[in-house]
PDB file of C-alpha atoms in Angstrom:
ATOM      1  CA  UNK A   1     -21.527-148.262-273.840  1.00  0.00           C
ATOM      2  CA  UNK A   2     -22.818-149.192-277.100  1.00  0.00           C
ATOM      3  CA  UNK A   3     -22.037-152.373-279.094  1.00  0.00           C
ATOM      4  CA  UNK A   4     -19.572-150.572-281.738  1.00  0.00           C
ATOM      5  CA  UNK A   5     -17.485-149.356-278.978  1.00  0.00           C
ATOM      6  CA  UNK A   6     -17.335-152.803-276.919  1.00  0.00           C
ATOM      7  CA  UNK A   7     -15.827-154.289-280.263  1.00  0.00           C
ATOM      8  CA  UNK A   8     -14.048-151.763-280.218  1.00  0.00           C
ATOM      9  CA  UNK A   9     -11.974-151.809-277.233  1.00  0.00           C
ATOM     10  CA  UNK A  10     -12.115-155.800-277.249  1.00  0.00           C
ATOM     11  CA  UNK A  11     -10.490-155.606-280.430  1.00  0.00           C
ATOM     12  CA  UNK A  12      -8.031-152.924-279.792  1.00  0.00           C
ATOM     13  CA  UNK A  13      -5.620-155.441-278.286  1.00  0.00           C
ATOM     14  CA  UNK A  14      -5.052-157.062-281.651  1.00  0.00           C
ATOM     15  CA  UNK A  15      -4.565-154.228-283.991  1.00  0.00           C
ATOM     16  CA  UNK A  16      -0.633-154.353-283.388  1.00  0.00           C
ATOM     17  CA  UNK A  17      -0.270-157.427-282.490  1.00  0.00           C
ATOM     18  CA  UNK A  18      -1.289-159.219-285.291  1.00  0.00           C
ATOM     19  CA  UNK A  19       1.749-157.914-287.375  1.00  0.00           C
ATOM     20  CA  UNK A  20       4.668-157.362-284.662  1.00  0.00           C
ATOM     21  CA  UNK A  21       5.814-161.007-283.758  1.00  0.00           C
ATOM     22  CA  UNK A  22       7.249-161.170-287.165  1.00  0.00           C
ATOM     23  CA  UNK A  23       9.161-158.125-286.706  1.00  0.00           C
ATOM     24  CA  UNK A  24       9.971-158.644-283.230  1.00  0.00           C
ATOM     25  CA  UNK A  25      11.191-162.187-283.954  1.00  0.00           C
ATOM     26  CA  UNK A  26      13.667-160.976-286.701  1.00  0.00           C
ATOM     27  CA  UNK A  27      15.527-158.801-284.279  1.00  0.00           C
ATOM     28  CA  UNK A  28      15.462-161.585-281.751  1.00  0.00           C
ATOM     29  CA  UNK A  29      17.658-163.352-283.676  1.00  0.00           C
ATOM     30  CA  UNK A  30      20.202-160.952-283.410  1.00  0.00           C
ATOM     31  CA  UNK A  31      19.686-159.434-280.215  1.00  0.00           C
ATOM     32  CA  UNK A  32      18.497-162.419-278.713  1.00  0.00           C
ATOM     33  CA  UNK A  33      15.207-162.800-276.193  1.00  0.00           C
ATOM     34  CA  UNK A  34      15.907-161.394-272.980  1.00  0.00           C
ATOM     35  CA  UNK A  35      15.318-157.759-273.165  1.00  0.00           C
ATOM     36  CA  UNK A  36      12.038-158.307-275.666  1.00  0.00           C
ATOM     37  CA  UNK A  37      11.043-160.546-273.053  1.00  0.00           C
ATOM     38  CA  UNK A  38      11.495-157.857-270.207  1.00  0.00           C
ATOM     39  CA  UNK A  39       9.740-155.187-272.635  1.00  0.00           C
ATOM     40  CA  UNK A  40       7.184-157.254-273.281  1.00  0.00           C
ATOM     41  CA  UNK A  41       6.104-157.729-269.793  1.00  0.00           C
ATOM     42  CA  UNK A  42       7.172-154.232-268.441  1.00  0.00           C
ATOM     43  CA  UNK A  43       5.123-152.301-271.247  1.00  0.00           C
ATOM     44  CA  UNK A  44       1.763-153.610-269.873  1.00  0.00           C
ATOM     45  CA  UNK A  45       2.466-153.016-266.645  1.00  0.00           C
ATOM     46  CA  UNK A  46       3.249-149.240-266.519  1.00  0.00           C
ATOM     47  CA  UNK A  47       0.293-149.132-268.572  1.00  0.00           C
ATOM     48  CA  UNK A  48      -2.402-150.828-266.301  1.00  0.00           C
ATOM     49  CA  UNK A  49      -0.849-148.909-263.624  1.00  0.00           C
ATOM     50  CA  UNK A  50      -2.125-145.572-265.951  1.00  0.00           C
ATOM     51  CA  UNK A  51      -5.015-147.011-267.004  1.00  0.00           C
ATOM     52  CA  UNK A  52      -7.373-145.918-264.312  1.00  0.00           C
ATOM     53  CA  UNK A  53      -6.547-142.173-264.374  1.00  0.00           C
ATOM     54  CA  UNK A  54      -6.329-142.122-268.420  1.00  0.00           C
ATOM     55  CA  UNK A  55      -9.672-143.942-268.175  1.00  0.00           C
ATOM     56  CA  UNK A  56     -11.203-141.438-265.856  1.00  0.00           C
ATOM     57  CA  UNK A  57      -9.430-138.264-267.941  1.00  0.00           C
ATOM     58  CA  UNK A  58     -10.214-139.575-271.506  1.00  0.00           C
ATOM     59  CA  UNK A  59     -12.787-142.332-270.936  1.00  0.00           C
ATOM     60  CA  UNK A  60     -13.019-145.277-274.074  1.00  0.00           C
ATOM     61  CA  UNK A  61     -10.408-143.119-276.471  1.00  0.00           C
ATOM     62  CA  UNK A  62      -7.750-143.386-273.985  1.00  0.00           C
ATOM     63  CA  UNK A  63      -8.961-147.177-273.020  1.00  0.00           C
ATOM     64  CA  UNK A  64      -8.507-148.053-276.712  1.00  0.00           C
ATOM     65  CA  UNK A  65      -4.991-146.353-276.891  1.00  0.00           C
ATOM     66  CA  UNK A  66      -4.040-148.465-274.157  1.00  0.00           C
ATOM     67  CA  UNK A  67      -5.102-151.598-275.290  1.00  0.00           C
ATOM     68  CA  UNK A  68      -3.644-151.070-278.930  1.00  0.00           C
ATOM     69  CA  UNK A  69      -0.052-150.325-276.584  1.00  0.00           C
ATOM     70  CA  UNK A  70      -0.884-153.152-274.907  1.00  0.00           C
ATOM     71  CA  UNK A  71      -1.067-155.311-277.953  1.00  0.00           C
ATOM     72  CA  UNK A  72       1.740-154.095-278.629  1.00  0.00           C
ATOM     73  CA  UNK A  73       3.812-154.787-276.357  1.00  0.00           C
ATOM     74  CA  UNK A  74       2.395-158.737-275.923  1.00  0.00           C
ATOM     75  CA  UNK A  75       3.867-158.801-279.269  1.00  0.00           C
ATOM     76  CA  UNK A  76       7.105-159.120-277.935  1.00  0.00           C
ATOM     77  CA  UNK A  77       6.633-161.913-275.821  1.00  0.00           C
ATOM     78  CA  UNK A  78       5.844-165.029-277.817  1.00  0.00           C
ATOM     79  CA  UNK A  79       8.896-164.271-279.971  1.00  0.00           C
ATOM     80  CA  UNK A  80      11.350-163.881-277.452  1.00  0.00           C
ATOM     81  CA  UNK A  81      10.165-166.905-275.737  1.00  0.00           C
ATOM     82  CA  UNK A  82      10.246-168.765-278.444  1.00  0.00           C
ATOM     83  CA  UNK A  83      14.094-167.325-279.231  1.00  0.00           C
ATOM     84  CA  UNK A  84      14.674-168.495-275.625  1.00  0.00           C
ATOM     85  CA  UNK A  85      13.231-171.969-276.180  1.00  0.00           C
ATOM     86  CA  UNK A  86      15.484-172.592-278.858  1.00  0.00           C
ATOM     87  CA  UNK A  87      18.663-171.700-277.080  1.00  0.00           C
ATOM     88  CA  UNK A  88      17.544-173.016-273.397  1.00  0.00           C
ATOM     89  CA  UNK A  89      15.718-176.453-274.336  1.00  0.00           C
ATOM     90  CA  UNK A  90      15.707-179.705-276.751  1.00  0.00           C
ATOM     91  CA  UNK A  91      14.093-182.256-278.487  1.00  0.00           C
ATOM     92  CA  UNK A  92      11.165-182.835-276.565  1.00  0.00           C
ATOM     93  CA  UNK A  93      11.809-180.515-273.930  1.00  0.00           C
ATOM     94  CA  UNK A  94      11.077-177.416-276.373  1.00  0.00           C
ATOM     95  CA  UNK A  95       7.562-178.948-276.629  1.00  0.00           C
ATOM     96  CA  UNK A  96       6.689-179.256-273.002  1.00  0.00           C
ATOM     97  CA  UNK A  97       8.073-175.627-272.527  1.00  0.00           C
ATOM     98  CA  UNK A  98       5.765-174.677-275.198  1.00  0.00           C
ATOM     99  CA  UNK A  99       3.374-176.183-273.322  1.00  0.00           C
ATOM    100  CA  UNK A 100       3.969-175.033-269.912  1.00  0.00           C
ATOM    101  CA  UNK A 101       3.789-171.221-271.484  1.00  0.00           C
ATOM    102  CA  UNK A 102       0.460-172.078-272.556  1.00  0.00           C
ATOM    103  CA  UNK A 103      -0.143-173.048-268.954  1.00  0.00           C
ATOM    104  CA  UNK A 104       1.194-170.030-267.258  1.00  0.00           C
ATOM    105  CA  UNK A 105      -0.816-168.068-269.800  1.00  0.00           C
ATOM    106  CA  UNK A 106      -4.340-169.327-268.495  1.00  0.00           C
ATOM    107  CA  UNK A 107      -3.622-169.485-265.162  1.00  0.00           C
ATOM    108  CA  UNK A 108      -2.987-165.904-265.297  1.00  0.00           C
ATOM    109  CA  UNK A 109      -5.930-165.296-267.476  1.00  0.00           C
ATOM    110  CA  UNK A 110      -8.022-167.140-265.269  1.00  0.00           C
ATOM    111  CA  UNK A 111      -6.922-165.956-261.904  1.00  0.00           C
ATOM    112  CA  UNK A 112      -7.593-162.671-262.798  1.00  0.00           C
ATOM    113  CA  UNK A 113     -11.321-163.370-264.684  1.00  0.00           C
ATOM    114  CA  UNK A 114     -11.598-164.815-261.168  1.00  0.00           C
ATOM    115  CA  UNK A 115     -10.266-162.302-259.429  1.00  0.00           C
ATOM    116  CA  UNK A 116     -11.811-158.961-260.907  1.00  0.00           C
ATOM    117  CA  UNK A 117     -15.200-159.977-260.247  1.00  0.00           C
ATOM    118  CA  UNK A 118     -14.428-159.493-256.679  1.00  0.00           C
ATOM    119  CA  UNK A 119     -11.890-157.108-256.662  1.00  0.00           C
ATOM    120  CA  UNK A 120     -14.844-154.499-257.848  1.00  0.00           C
ATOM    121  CA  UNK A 121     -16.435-155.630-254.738  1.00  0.00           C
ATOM    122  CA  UNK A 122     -14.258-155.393-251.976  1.00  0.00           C
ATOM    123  CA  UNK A 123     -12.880-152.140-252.364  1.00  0.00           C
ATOM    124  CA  UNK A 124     -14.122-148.524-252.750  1.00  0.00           C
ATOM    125  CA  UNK A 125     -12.174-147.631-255.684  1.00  0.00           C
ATOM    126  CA  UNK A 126     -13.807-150.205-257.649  1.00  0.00           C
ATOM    127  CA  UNK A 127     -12.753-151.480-261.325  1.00  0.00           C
ATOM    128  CA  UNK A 128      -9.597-148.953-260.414  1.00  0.00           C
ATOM    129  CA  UNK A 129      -8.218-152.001-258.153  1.00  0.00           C
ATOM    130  CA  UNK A 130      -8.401-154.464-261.389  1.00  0.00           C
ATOM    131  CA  UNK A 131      -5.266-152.476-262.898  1.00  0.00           C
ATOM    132  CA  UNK A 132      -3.676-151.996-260.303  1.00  0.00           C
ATOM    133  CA  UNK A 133      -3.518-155.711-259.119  1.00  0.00           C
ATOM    134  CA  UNK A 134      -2.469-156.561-262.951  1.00  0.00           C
ATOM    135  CA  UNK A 135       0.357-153.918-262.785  1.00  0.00           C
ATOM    136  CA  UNK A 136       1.411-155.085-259.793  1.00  0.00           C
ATOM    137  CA  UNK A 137       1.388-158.549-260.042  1.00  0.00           C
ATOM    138  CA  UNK A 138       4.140-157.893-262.940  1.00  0.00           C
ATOM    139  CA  UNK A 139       6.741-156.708-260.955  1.00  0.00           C
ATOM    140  CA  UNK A 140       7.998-160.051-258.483  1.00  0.00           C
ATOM    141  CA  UNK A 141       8.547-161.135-262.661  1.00  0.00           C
ATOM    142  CA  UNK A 142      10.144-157.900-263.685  1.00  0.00           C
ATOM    143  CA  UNK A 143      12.706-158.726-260.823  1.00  0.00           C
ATOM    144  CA  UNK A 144      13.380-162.057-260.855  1.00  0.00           C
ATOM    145  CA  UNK A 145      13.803-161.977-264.799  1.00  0.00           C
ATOM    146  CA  UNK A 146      16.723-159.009-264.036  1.00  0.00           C
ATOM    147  CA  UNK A 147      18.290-161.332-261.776  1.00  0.00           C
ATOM    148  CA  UNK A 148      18.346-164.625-263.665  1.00  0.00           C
ATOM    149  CA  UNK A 149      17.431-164.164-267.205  1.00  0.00           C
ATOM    150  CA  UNK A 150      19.865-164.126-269.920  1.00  0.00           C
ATOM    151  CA  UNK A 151      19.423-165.139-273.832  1.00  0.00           C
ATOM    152  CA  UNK A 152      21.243-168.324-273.682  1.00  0.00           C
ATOM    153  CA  UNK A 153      23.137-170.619-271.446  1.00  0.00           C
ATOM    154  CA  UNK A 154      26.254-169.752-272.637  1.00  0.00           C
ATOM    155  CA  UNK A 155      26.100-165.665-271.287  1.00  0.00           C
ATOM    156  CA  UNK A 156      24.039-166.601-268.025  1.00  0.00           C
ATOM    157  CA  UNK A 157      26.678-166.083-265.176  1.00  0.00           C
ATOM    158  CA  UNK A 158      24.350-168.546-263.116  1.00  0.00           C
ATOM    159  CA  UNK A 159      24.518-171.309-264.714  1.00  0.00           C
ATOM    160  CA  UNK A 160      26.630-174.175-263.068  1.00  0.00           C
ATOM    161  CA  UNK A 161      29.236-175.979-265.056  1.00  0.00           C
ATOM    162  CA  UNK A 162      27.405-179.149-264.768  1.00  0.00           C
ATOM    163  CA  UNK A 163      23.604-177.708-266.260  1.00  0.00           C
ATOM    164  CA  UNK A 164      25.464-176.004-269.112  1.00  0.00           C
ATOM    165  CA  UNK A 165      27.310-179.350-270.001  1.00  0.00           C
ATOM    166  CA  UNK A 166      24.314-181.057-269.562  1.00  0.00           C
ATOM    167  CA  UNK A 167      22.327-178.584-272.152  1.00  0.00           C
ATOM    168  CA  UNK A 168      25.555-179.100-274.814  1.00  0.00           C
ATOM    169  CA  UNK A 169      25.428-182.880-274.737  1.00  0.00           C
ATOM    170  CA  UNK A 170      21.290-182.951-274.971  1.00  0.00           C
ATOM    171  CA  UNK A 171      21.082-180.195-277.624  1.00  0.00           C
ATOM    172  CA  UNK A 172      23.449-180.764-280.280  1.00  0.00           C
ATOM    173  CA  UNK A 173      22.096-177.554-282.426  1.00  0.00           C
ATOM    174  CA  UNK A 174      22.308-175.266-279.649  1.00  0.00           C
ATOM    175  CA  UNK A 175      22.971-171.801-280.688  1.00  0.00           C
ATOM    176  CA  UNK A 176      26.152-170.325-280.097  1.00  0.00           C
ATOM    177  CA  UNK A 177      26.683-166.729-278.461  1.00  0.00           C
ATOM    178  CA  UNK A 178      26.097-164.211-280.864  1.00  0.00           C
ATOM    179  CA  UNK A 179      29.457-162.990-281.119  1.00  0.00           C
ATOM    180  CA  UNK A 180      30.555-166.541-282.567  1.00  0.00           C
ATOM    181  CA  UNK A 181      26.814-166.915-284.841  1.00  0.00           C
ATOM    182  CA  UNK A 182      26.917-163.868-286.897  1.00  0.00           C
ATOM    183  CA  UNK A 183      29.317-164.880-288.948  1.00  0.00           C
ATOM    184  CA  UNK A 184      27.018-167.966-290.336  1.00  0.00           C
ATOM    185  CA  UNK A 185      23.857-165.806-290.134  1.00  0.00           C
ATOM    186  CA  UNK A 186      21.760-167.575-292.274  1.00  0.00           C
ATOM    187  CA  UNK A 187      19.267-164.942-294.270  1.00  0.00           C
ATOM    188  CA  UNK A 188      15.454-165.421-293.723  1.00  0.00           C
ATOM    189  CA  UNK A 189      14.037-166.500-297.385  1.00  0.00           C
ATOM    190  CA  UNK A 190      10.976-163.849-296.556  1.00  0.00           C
ATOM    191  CA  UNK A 191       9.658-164.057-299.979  1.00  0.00           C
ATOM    192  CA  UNK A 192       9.722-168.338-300.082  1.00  0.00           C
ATOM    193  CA  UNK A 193       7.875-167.797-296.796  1.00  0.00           C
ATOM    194  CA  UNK A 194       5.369-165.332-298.303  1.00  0.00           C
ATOM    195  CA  UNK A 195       4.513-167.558-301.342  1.00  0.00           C
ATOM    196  CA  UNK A 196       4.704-170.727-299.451  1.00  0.00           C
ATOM    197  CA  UNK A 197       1.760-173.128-299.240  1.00  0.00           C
ATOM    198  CA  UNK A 198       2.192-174.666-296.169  1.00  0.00           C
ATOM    199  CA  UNK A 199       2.828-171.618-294.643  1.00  0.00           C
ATOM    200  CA  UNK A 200      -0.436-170.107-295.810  1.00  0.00           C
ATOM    201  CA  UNK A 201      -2.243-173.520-294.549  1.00  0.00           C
ATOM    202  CA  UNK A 202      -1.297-172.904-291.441  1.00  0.00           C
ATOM    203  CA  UNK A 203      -2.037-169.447-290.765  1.00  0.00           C
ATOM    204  CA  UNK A 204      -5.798-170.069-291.843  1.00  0.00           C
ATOM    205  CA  UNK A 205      -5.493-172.907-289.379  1.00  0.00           C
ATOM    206  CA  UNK A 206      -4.919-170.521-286.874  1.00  0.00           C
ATOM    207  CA  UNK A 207      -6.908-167.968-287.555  1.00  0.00           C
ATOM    208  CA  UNK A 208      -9.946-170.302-287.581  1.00  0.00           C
ATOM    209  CA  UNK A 209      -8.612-171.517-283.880  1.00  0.00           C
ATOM    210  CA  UNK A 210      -8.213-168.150-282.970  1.00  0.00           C
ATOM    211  CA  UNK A 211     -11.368-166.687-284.155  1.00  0.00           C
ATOM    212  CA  UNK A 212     -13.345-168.972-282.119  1.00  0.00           C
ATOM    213  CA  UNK A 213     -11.712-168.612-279.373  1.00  0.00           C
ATOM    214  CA  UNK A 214     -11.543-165.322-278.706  1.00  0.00           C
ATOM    215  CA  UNK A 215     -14.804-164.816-279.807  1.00  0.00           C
ATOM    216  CA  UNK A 216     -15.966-166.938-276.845  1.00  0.00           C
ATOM    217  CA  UNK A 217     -13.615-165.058-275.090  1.00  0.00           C
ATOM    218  CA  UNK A 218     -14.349-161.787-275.033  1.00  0.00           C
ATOM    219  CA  UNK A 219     -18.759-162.212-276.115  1.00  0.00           C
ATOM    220  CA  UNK A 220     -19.278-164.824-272.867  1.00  0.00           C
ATOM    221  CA  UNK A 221     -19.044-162.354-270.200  1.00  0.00           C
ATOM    222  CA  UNK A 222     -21.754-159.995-271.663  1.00  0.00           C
ATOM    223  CA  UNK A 223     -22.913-163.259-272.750  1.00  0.00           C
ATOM    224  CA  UNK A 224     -23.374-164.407-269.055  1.00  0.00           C
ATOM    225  CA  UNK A 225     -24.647-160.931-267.960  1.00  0.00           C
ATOM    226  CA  UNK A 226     -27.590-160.337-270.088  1.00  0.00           C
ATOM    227  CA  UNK A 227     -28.845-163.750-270.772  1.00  0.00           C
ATOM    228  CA  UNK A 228     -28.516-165.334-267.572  1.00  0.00           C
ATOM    229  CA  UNK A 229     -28.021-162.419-265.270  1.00  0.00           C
ATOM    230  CA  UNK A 230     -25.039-163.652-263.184  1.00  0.00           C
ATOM    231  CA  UNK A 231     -23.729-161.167-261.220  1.00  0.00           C
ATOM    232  CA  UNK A 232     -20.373-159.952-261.489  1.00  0.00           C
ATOM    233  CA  UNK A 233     -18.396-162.458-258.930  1.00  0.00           C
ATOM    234  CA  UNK A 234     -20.335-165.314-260.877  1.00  0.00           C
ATOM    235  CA  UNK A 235     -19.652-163.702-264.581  1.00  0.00           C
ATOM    236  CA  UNK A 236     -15.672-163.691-263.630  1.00  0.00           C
ATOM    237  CA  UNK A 237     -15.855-167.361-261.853  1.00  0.00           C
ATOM    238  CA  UNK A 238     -17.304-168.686-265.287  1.00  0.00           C
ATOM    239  CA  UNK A 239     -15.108-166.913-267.250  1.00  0.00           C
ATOM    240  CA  UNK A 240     -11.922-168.689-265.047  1.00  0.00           C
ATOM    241  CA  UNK A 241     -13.038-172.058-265.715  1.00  0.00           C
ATOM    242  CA  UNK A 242     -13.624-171.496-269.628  1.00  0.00           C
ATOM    243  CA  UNK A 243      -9.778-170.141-270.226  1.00  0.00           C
ATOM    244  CA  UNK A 244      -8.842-172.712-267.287  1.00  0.00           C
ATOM    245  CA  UNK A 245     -10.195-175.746-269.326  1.00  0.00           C
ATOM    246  CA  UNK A 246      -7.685-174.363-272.275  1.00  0.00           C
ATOM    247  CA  UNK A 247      -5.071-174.600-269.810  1.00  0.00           C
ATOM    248  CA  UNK A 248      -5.768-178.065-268.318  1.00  0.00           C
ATOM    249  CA  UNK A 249      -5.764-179.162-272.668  1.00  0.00           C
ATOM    250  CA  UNK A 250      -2.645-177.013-273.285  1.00  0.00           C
ATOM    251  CA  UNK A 251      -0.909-179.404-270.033  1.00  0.00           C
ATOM    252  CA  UNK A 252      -2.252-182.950-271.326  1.00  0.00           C
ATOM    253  CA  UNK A 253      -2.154-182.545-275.171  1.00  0.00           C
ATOM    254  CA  UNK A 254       1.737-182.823-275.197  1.00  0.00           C
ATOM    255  CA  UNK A 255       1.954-185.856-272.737  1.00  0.00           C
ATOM    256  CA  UNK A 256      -0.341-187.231-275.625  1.00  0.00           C
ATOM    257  CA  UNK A 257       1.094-186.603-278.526  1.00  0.00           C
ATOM    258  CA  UNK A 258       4.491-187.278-277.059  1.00  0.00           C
ATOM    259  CA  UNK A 259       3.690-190.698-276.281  1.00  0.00           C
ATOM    260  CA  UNK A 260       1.833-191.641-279.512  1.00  0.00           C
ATOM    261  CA  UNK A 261       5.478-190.579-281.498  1.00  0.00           C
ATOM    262  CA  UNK A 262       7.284-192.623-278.783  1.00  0.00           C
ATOM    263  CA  UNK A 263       4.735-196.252-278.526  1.00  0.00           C
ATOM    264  CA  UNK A 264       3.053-196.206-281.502  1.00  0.00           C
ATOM    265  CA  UNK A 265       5.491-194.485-284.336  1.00  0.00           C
ATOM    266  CA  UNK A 266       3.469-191.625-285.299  1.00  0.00           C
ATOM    267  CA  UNK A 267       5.218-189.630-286.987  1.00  0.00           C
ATOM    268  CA  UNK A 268       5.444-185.816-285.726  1.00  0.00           C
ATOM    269  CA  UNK A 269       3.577-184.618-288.609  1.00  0.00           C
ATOM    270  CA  UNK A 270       0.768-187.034-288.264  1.00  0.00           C
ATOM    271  CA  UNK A 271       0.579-186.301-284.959  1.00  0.00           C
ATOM    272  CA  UNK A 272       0.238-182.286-285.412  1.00  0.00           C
ATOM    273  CA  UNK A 273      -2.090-182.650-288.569  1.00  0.00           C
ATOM    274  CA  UNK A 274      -4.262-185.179-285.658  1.00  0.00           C
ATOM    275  CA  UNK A 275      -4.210-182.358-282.692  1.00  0.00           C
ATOM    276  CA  UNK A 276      -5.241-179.585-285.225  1.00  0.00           C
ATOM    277  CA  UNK A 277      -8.284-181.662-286.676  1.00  0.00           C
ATOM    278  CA  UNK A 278      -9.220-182.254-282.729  1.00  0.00           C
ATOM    279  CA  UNK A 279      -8.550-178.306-281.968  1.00  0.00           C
ATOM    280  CA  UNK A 280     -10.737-176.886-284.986  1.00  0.00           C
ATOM    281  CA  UNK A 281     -13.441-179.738-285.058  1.00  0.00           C
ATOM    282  CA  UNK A 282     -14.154-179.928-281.177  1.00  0.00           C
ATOM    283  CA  UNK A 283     -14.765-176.266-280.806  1.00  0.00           C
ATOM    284  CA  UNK A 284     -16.764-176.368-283.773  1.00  0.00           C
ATOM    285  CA  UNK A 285     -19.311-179.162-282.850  1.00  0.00           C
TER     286      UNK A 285
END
């Protein structure tokens, strides 16, 4: 495969996503989280379960379809969590959930960077078994989220009387159902959003956390391969540890910067503007 296509495919992921958690998080508002959640999560499944076969059939045009669907799809999920964070947590609490998605999020990436390297080994089917793991390690998810999810405390029928009191005295600006909110529906100010400095600060901010992070992420396995020449099990081990070290700083980051605003009186802003400066200039060095 030649270098245009690798980018190619590595980037295919992205070409949706970039502009869909916008979208997706306006109708989460009114719909609320729990079925963009379960979309978001069942999309990518039925389509690593495909993968293989469309791979096989169509080669890299139907691998880039998949991954632009697959984009897709992921675009979902941070807004509907984040719609769920709002209604389900407080204060504080909305940070470390914030931070425990992060979490979840490189364990899975790493357990499977871990994983794939010797999944191509130990059957006869080969890369094949890769997608199929992935698609099937959605569905225990896909279950339990049918069972217990709902988009706020007040419409989960699981709930006990004394965790939904609890959540009403912590979280004074807890969102009511949606049949009591519309009528205070507050209208997004798109174009003060669109024109608005800080706004515009932060998504170059972003996007220069992002770039270099996903370009280690997707260069250091061919990275690995043709300038040291580790074989495949070693490539996916290395690979682990890289996204498993973002993990382990996603997990400790919070503790700190919660107990800087709490002992020293940091102010949340300082303490963001801090953690940003650390996140762009570390990488960077």
């Amino acid at each position: 495969m030649i270098k245009c296509q690798l980018g190619t495919i590595l980037g295919a992921s992205f070409y949706l996503y970039w502009c869909l958690p916008t979208i997706i998080g306006s109708f989460t508002d009114r719909f609320g989280g729990q079925w963009f959640a379960f979309i978001g999560v069942l999309g990518p499944c039925i389509l690593s379960a495909i993968s293989p076969l469309a791979i096989d059939y169509y080669q890299d045009i139907a691998l880039i379809i998949i991954q632009i669907m697959i984009g897709g799809f992921h675009g979902f999920t941070y807004p509907a969590w984040f719609s769920l964070f709002s209604k389900w947590f407080y204060g504080d609490e909305r940070t470390r959930a914030n931070s425990w998605m992060q979490i979840g999020n490189a364990i899975g990436c790493s357990g499977m960077y871990f994983l794939a390297g010797h999944l191509c080994k130990l059957s006869t089917i080969g890369w094949h078994l890769i997608f199929y793991v992935m698609a099937a390690i959605h569905l225990p998810w896909l279950a339990l989220w049918l069972w217990y999810g709902s988009d706020d405390p007040y419409t989960n029928k699981r709930i006990s009387d004394m965790e939904l009191q609890f959540i009403q005295q912590q979280n004074l600006e807890m969102i009511k159902p949606l049949s009591l909110s519309k009528k205070n529906k507050i209208r997004t100010p798109w174009l003060r959003i669109l024109i608005s400095p800080v706004v515009w600060s932060s998504v170059i901010c972003k996007m220069c956390c992002a770039f270099g992070f996903f370009l280690i992420l997707n260069k250091m396995p061919s990275y690995f391969a043709i300038v040291f020449q580790l074989t495949i099990e070693q490539n996916g081990l290395m690979s682990a540890l890289v996204v498993f070290a973002f993990g382990v700083g996603s997990f400790i980051s919070p503790i700190i910067c919660n107990y800087l605003i709490k002992h020293f009186q940091m102010s949340p802003l300082l303490t963001r503007k801090i953690s940003q400066n650390i996140a762009m200039i570390g990488p960077a060095i």
